[in-house]
Coordinates of C-alpha atoms and ligand atoms in Angstrom, one line a residue:
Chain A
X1 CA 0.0 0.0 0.0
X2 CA 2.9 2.6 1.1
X3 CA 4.6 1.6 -1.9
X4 CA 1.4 1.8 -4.0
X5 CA 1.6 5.4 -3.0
X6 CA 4.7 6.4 -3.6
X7 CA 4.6 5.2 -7.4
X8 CA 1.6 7.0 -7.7
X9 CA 3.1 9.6 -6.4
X10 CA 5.9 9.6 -8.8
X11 CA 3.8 9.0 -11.3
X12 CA 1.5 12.1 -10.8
X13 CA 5.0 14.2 -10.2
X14 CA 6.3 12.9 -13.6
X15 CA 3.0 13.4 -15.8
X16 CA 2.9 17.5 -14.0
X17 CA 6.0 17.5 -15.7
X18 CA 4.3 16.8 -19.3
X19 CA 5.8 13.0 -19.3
X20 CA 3.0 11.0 -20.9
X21 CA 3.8 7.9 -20.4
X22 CA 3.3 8.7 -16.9
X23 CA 0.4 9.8 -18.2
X24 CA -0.7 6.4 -19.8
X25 CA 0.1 4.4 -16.8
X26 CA -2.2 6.0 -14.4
X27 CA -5.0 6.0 -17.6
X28 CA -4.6 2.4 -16.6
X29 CA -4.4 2.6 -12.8
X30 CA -7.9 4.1 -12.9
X31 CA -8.9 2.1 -15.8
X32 CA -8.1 -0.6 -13.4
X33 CA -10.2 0.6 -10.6
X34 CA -9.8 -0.2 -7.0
X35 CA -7.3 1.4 -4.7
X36 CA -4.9 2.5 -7.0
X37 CA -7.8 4.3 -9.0
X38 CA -8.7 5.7 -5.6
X39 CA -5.5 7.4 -4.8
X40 CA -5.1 8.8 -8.4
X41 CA -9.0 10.1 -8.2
X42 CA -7.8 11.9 -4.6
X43 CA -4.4 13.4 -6.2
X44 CA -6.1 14.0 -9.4
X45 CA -9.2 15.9 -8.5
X46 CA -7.6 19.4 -6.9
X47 CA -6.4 19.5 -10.4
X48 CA -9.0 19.5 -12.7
X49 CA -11.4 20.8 -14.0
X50 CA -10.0 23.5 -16.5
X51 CA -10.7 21.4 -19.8
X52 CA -13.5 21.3 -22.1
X53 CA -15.1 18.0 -22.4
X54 CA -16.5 16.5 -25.2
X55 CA -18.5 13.2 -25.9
X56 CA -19.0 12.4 -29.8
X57 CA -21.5 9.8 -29.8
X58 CA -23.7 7.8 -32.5
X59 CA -24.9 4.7 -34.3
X60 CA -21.3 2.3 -34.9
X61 CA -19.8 3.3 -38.6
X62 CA -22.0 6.9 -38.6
X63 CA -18.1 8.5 -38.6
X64 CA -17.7 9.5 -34.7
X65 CA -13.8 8.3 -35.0
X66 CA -12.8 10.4 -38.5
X67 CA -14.7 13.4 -37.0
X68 CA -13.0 13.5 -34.0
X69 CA -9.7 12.5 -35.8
X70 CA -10.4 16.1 -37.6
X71 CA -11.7 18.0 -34.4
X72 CA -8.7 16.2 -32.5
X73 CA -5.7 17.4 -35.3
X74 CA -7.2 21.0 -36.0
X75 CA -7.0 21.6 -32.0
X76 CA -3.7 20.3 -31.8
X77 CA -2.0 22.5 -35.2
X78 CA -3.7 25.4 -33.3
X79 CA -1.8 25.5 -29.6
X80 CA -4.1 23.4 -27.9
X81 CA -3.5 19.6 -26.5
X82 CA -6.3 17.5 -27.1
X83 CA -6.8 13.9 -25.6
X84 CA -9.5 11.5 -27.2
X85 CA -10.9 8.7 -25.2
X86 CA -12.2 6.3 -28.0
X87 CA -14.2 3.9 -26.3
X88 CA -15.2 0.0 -28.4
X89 CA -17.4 -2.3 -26.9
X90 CA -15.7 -5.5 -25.8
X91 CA -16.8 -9.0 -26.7
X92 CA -19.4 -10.5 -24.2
X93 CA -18.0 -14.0 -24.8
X94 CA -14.7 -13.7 -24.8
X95 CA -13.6 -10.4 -22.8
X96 CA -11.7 -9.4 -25.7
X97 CA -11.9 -6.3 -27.7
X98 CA -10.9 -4.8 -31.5
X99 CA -10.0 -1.2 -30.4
X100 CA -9.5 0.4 -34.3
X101 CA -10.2 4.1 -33.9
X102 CA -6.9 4.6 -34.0
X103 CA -6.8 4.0 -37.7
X104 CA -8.5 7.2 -38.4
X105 CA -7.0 9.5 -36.0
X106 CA -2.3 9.1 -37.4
X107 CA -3.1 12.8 -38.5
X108 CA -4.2 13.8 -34.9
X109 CA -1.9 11.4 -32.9
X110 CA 1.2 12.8 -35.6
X111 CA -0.2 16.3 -34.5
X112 CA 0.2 16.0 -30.9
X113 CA -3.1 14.5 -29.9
X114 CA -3.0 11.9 -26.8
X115 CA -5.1 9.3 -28.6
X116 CA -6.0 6.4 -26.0
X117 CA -8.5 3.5 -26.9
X118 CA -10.3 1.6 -23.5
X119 CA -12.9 -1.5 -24.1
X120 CA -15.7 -1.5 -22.0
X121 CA -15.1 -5.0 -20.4
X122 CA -18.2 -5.8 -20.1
X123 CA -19.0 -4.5 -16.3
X124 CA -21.0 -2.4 -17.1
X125 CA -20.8 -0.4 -13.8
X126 CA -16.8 0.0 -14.7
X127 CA -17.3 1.9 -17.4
X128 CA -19.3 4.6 -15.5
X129 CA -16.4 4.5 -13.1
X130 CA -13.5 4.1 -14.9
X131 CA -14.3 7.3 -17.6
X132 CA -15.1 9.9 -15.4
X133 CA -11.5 9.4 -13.7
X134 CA -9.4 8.7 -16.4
X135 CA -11.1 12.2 -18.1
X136 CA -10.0 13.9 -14.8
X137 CA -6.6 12.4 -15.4
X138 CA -6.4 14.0 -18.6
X139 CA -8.0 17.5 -17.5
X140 CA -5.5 17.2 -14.7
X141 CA -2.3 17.2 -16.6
X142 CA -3.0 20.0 -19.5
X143 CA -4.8 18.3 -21.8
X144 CA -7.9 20.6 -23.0
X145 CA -10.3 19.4 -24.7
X146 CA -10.8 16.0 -24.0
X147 CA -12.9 14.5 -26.3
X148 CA -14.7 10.8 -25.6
X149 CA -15.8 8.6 -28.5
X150 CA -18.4 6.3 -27.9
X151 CA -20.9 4.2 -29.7
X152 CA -24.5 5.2 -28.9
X153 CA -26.2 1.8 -28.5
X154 CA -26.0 0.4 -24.5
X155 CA -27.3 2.5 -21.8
X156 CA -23.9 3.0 -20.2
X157 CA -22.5 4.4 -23.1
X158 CA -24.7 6.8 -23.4
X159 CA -24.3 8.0 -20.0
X160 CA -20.9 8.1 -19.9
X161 CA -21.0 10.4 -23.1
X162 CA -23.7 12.5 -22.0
X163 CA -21.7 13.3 -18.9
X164 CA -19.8 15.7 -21.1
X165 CA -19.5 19.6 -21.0
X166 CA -20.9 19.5 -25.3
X167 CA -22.9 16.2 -26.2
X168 CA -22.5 15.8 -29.8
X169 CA -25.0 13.2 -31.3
X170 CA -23.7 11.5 -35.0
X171 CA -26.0 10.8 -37.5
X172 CA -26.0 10.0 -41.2
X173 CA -28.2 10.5 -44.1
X174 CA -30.9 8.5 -44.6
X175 CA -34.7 8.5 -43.2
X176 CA -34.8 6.8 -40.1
X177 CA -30.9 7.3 -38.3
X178 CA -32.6 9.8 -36.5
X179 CA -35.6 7.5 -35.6
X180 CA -32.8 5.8 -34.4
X181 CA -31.1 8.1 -32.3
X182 CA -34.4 8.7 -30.7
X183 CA -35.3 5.4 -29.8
X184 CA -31.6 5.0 -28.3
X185 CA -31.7 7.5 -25.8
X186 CA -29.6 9.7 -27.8
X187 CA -31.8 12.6 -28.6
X188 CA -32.2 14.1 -25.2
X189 CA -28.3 14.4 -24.7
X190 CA -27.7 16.1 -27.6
X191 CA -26.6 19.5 -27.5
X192 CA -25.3 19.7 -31.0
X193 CA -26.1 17.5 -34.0
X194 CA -24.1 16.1 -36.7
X195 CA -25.9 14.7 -40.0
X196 CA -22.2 13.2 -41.6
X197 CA -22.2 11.6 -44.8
X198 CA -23.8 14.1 -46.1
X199 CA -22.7 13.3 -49.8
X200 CA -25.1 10.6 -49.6
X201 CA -28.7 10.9 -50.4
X202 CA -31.1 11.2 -47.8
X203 CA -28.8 14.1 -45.7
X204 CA -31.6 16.7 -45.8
X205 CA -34.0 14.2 -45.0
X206 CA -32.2 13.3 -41.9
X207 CA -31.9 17.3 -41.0
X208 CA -36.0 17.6 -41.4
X209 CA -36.5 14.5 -38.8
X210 CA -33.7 16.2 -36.6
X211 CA -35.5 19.5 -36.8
X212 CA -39.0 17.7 -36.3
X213 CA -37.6 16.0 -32.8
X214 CA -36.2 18.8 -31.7
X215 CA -39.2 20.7 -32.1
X216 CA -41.5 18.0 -30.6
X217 CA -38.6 17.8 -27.6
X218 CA -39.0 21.9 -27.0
X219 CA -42.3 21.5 -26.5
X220 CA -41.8 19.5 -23.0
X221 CA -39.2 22.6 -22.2
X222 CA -36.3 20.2 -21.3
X223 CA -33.4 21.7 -23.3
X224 CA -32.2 24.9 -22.6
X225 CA -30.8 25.6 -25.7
X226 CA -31.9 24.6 -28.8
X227 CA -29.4 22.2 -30.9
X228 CA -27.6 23.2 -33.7
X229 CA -27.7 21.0 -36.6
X230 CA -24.2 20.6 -39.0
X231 CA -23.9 18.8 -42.2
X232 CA -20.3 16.8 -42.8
X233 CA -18.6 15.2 -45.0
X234 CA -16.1 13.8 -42.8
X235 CA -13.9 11.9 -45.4
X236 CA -13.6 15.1 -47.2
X237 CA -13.2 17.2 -44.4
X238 CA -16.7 19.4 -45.3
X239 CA -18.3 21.2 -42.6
X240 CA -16.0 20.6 -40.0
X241 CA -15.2 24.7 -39.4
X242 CA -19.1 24.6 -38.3
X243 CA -18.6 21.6 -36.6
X244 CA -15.7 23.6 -35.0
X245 CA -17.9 27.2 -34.4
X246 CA -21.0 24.9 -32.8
X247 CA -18.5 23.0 -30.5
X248 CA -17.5 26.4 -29.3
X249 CA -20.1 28.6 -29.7
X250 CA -21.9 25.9 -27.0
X251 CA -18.9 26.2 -25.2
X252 CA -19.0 30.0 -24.8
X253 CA -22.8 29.8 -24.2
X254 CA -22.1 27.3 -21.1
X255 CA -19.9 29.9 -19.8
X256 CA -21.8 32.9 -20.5
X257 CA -25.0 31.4 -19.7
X258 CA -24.1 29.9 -16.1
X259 CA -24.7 26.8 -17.4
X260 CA -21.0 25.0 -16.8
X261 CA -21.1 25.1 -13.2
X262 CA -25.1 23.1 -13.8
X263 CA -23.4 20.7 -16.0
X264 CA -20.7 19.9 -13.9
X265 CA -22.6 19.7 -10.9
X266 CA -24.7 17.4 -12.3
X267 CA -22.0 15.0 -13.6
X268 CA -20.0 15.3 -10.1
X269 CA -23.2 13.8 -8.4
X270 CA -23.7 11.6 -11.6
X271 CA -20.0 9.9 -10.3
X272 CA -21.0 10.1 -6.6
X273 CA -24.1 8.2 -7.4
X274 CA -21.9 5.2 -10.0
X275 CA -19.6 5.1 -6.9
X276 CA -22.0 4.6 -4.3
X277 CA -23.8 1.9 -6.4
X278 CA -20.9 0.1 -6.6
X279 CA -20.0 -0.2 -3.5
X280 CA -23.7 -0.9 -2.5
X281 CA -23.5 -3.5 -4.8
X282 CA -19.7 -4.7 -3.4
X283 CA -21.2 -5.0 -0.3
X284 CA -24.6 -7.0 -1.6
X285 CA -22.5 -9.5 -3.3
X286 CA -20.4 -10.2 -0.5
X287 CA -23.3 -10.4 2.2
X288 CA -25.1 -12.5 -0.1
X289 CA -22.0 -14.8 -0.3
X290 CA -21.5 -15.1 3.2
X291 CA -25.3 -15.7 4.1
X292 CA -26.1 -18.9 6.3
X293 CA -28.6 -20.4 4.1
X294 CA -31.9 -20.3 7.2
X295 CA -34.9 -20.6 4.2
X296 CA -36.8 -20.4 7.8
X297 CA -36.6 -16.3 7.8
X298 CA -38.5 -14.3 5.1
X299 CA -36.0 -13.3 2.3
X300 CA -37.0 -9.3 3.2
X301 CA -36.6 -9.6 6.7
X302 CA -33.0 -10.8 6.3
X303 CA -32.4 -8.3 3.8
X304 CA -33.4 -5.7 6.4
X305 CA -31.2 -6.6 8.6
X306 CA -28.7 -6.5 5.9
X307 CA -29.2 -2.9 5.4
X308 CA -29.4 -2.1 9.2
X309 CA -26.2 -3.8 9.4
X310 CA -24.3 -1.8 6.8
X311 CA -25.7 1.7 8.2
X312 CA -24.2 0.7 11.0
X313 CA -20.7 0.2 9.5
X314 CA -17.9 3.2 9.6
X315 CA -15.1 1.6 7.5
X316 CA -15.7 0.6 3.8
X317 CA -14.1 -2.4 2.6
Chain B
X851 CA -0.1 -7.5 -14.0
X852 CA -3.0 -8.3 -12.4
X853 CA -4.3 -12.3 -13.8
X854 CA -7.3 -10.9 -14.8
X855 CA -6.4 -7.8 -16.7
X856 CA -7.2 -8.5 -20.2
X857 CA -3.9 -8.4 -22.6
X858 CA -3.7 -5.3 -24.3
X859 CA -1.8 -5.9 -27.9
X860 CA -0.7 -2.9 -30.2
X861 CA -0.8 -4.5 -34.0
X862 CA -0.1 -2.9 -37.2
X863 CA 1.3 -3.7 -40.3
X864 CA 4.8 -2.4 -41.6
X865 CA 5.2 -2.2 -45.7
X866 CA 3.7 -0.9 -48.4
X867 CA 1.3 -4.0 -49.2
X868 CA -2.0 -3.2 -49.1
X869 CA -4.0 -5.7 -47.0
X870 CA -5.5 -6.1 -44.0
X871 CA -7.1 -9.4 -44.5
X872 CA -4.7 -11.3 -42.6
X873 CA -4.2 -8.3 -39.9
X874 CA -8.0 -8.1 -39.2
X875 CA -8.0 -12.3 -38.9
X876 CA -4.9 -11.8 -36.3
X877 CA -7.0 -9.4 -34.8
X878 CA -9.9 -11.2 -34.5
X879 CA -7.9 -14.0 -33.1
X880 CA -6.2 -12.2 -30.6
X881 CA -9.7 -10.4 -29.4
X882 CA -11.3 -14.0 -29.1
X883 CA -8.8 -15.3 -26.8
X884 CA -9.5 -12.3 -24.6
X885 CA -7.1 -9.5 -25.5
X886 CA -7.6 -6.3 -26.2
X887 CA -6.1 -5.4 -29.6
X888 CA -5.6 -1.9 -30.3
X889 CA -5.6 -2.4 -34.0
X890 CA -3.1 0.5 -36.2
X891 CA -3.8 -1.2 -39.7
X892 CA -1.7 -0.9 -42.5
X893 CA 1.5 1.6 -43.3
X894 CA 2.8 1.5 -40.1
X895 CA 5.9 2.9 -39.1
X896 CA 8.0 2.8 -36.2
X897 CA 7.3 6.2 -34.5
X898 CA 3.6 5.4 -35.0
X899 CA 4.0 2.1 -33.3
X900 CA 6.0 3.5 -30.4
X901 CA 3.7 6.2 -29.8
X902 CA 0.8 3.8 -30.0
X903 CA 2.5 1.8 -27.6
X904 CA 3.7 4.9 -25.2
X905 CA -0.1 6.3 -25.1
X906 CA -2.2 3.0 -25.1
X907 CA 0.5 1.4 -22.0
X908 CA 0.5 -1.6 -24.1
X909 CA 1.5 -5.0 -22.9
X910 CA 3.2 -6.7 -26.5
X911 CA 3.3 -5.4 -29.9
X912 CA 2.3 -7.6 -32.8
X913 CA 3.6 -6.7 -36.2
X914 CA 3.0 -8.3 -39.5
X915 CA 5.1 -7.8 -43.1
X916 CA 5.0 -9.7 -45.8
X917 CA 7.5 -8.9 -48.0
X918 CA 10.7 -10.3 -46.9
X919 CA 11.9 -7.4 -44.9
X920 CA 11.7 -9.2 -41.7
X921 CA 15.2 -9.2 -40.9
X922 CA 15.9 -5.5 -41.5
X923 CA 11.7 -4.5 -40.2
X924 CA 11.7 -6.5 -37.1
X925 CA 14.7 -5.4 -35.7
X926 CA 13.8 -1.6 -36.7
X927 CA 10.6 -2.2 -34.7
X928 CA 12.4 -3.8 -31.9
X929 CA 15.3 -1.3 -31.6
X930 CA 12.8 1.8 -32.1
X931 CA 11.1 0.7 -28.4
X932 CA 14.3 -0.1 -26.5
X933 CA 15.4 3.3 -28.0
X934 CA 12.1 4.9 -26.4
X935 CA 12.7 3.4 -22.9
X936 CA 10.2 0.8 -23.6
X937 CA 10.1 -2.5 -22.5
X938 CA 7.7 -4.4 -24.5
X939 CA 8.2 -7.7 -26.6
X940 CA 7.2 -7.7 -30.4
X941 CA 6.1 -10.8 -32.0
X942 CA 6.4 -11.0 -36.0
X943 CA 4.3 -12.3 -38.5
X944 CA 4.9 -13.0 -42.1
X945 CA 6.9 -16.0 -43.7
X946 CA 10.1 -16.3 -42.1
X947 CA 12.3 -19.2 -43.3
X948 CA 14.1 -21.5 -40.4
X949 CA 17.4 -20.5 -41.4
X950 CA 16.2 -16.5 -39.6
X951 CA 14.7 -17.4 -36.8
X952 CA 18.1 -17.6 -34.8
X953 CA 18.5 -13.9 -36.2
X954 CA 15.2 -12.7 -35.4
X955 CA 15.8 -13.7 -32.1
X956 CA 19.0 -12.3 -31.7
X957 CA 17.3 -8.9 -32.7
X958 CA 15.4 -9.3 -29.8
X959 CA 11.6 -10.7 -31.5
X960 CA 10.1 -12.6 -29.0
X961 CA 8.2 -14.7 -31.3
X962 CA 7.2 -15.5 -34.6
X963 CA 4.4 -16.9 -36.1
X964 CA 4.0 -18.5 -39.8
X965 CA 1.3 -18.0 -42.1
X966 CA 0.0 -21.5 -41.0
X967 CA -0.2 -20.7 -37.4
X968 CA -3.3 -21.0 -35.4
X969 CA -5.4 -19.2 -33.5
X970 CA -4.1 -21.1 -31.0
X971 CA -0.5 -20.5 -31.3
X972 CA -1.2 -17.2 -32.0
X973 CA -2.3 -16.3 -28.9
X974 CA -0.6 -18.8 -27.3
X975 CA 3.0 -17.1 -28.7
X976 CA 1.5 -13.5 -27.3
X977 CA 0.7 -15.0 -24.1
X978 CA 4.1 -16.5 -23.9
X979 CA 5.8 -13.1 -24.6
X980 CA 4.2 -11.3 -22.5
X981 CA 5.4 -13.7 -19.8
X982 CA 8.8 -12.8 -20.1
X983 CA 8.3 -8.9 -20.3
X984 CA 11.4 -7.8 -18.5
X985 CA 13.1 -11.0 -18.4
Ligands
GTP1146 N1 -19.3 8.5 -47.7 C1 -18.9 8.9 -46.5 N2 -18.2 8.0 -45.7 C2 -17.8 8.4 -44.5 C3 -18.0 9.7 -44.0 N3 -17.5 9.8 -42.8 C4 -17.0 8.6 -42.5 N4 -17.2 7.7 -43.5 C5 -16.8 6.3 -43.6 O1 -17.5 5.6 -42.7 C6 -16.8 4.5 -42.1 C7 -16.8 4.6 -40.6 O2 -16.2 5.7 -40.1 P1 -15.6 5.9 -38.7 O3 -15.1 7.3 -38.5 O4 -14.7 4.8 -38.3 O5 -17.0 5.7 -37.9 P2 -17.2 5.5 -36.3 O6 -18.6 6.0 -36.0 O7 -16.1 5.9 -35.5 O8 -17.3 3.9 -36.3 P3 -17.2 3.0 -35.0 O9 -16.2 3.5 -34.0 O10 -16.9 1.6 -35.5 O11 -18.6 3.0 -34.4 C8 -15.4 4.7 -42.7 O12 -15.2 3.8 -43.7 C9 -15.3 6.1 -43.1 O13 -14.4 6.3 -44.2 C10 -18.6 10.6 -44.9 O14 -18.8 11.8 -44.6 N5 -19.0 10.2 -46.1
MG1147 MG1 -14.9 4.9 -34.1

């Protein structure tokens, strides 16, 4: 444990310093979880806070990887030091995981962007853990924005995206992506939209049922600001100068508007609550495993006493 | 390493040749035995591989050529991460004939796999190299 701390320690000193491999290691710490992730979340925490985030989220294939390739090498050729979290799903089966967004982002990384890929091995609760710290990792040591790539299909990933500063929801041409999008959850997160593939037929059509939702959304006044809608061409690299302006235009408006201190708020208790369930559900486990099997007491009433039992407790673990 | 921390494996393919076929079966392979493949494609070189390596903390690189540069690639490959500080192994892919294997290991490749190799072997060889990180 004392020599857990000191190389995190170390670690945190070198990556103040700019060292990313540093960097990298505790991305893994966290990604890790447990009492390494701990330490790092404690030492890491003071020191964020100052970066933009991002999520880029969508249907799988809609373009989310060679738009945030673009976003990711512009910011880095002008001054800034963008980090991308590109997050694949991994295999239920087998654990394992093809993490490829790298393949559209050698302009960025070459450009200085900190490119890091992360499956979402399967526990689903680790994902809502593990994202929100290695983020803070990356906000702690100078990277601004960081951006988080996720697909848009399991509840968790959506979550984790629309924990983000500026939620931007991928879609592509066609009737029904945005039909889609809507069924998935996505179109409530959304504070900017992108129809890409927009040299494919079917991109205005896309825009009206964008424009339709959002209209039908404002009506049960839950967005504060209505979302802008971009076209792209991502593969030839047309209207990602909007893309750019919306990403901070909605920046300045959080800003201006009061609205970042909301959104951060909101995502600080959004981790409380991931962390608390976890341990909740650390503790359930093991009390379940350690239960004398007595099918003589109700199943509630020993489940009450459960409960009673852990309010009582004053050391975790 | 913890036992239960998936593998995480950097491959990419050096060369001009142009395809991933047999990168995205290796990959495949490699994911179904539980690893985490960060997956680089085609045209790689060996600043992109290091870098890949430096930002993703990767466990074991696995490169694949199939011209016959192996003997002047590997090494390249293997000599650009000692150079970096990094201590990872790199297996190689592609048709190696017996008479380089002694070479290729003298370079430093911790492994090499044939055309004909499993998916068992495959992972098997990663597995093994990875096992000797820092040995
Ligand atoms: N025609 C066309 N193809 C595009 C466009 N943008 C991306 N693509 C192609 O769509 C495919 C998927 O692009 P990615 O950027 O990898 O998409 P993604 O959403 O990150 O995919 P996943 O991470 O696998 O979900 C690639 O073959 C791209 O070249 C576009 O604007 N027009
Ligand atoms: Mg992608």
């Amino acid at each position: 444990m004392a020599s857990e701390d000191s190389t995190i320690n170390s670690l945190v000193e070198r990556a103040s310093e700019g060292d990313r491999r540093s960097v990298a290691r505790l991305l893994t710490l966290v990604e890790r979880g447990g009492v390494s992730a701990e330490i790092i979340a404690e030492a890491t925490h003071p020191l964020a806070g100052k970066s933009h985030v991002i999520g880029i989220t969508g249907a799988p294939g809609a373009g989310k990887s060679t738009l945030t390739a673009s976003l990711a090498r512009d910011l880095a050729e002008s001054d800034h030091t963008p980090a991308v979290l590109a997050v694949d799903p991994s295999s239920p089966l087998t654990g394992g995981a093809i993490l490829g967004d790298r393949v559209r982002m050698e302009e960025a990384t070459e450009a200085g962007a900190f490119i890091r890929s992360m499956a979402t091995r399967g526990h689903a609760g680790g994902l809502a853990l593990a994202v929100p710290g290695m983020v803070r990792v990356f906000d702690a040591f100078g990277f601004n924005p960081v951006i988080i790539e996720t697909v848009g299909v399991g509840q968790v990933e959506v979550d984790v995206a629309s924990a983000a500063d500026t939620v931007v929801v991928v879609v592509t041409s066609g009737w029904g992506d945005a039909v889609q999008a809507n069924k998935a959850g996505l179109l409530e997160i959304a504070d900017l939209f992108v129809v890409n593939k927009a040299d494919r037929p079917g991109a205005n059509d896309a825009r009206r049922d964008l424009e339709l939702m959002i209209d039908l959304s404002q009506v049960t006044g839950q967005a504060v600001r209505r979302p802008e809608i971009v076209m792209t061409t991502a593969t030839e690299g047309k209207g990602l100068n909007e893309l750019k302006e919306a990403v901070s235009e909605h920046h300045q408006f959080l800003i201006q508007e009061d609205q970042m201190s909301l959104r951060r708020s909101k995502r600080w208790k959004a981790e409380v609550r991931s962390r608390l369930e976890y341990l909740l559900s650390e503790f359930s486990k093991e009390s379940i495993d350690n239960l004398e099997e007595n099918q003589e007491s109700s199943p509630s009433s020993v489940a009450n006493d459960l409960a009673k039992n852990l309010l009582k407790k004053d050391e975790l673990g | 390493m913890t036992k239960n921390e998936p593998i995480r494996i950097v491959l990419a393919k050096l060369g001009l040749d142009g395809h991933d076929r047999g990168l995205k079966v290796v990959a495949r392979m490699l994911r179904d035995a539980g690893m985490e493949v960060v997956y680089l494609g085609l045209r790689q070189t060996a600043e992109m591989i290091v870098t890949a390596v430096e930002q993703e903390d990767a466990d074991v690189v696995g490169i694949s050529m199939h011209n016959a540069g192996h003997l002047t690639l590997a090494p390249l490959i293997v000599n650009a991460l000692r150079d970096a500080g990094l201590d990872v192994p790199v297996v190689v892919g592609g048709i190696v004939p017996e008479s380089d294997l002694e070479a290729m290991a003298k370079a430093g490749v911790a492994g090499v796999l044939g055309p004909g190799a499993s998916a068992e072997d495959v992972a098997a060889c990663v597995r093994e190299a990875v096992a000797t990180r820092g040995k």
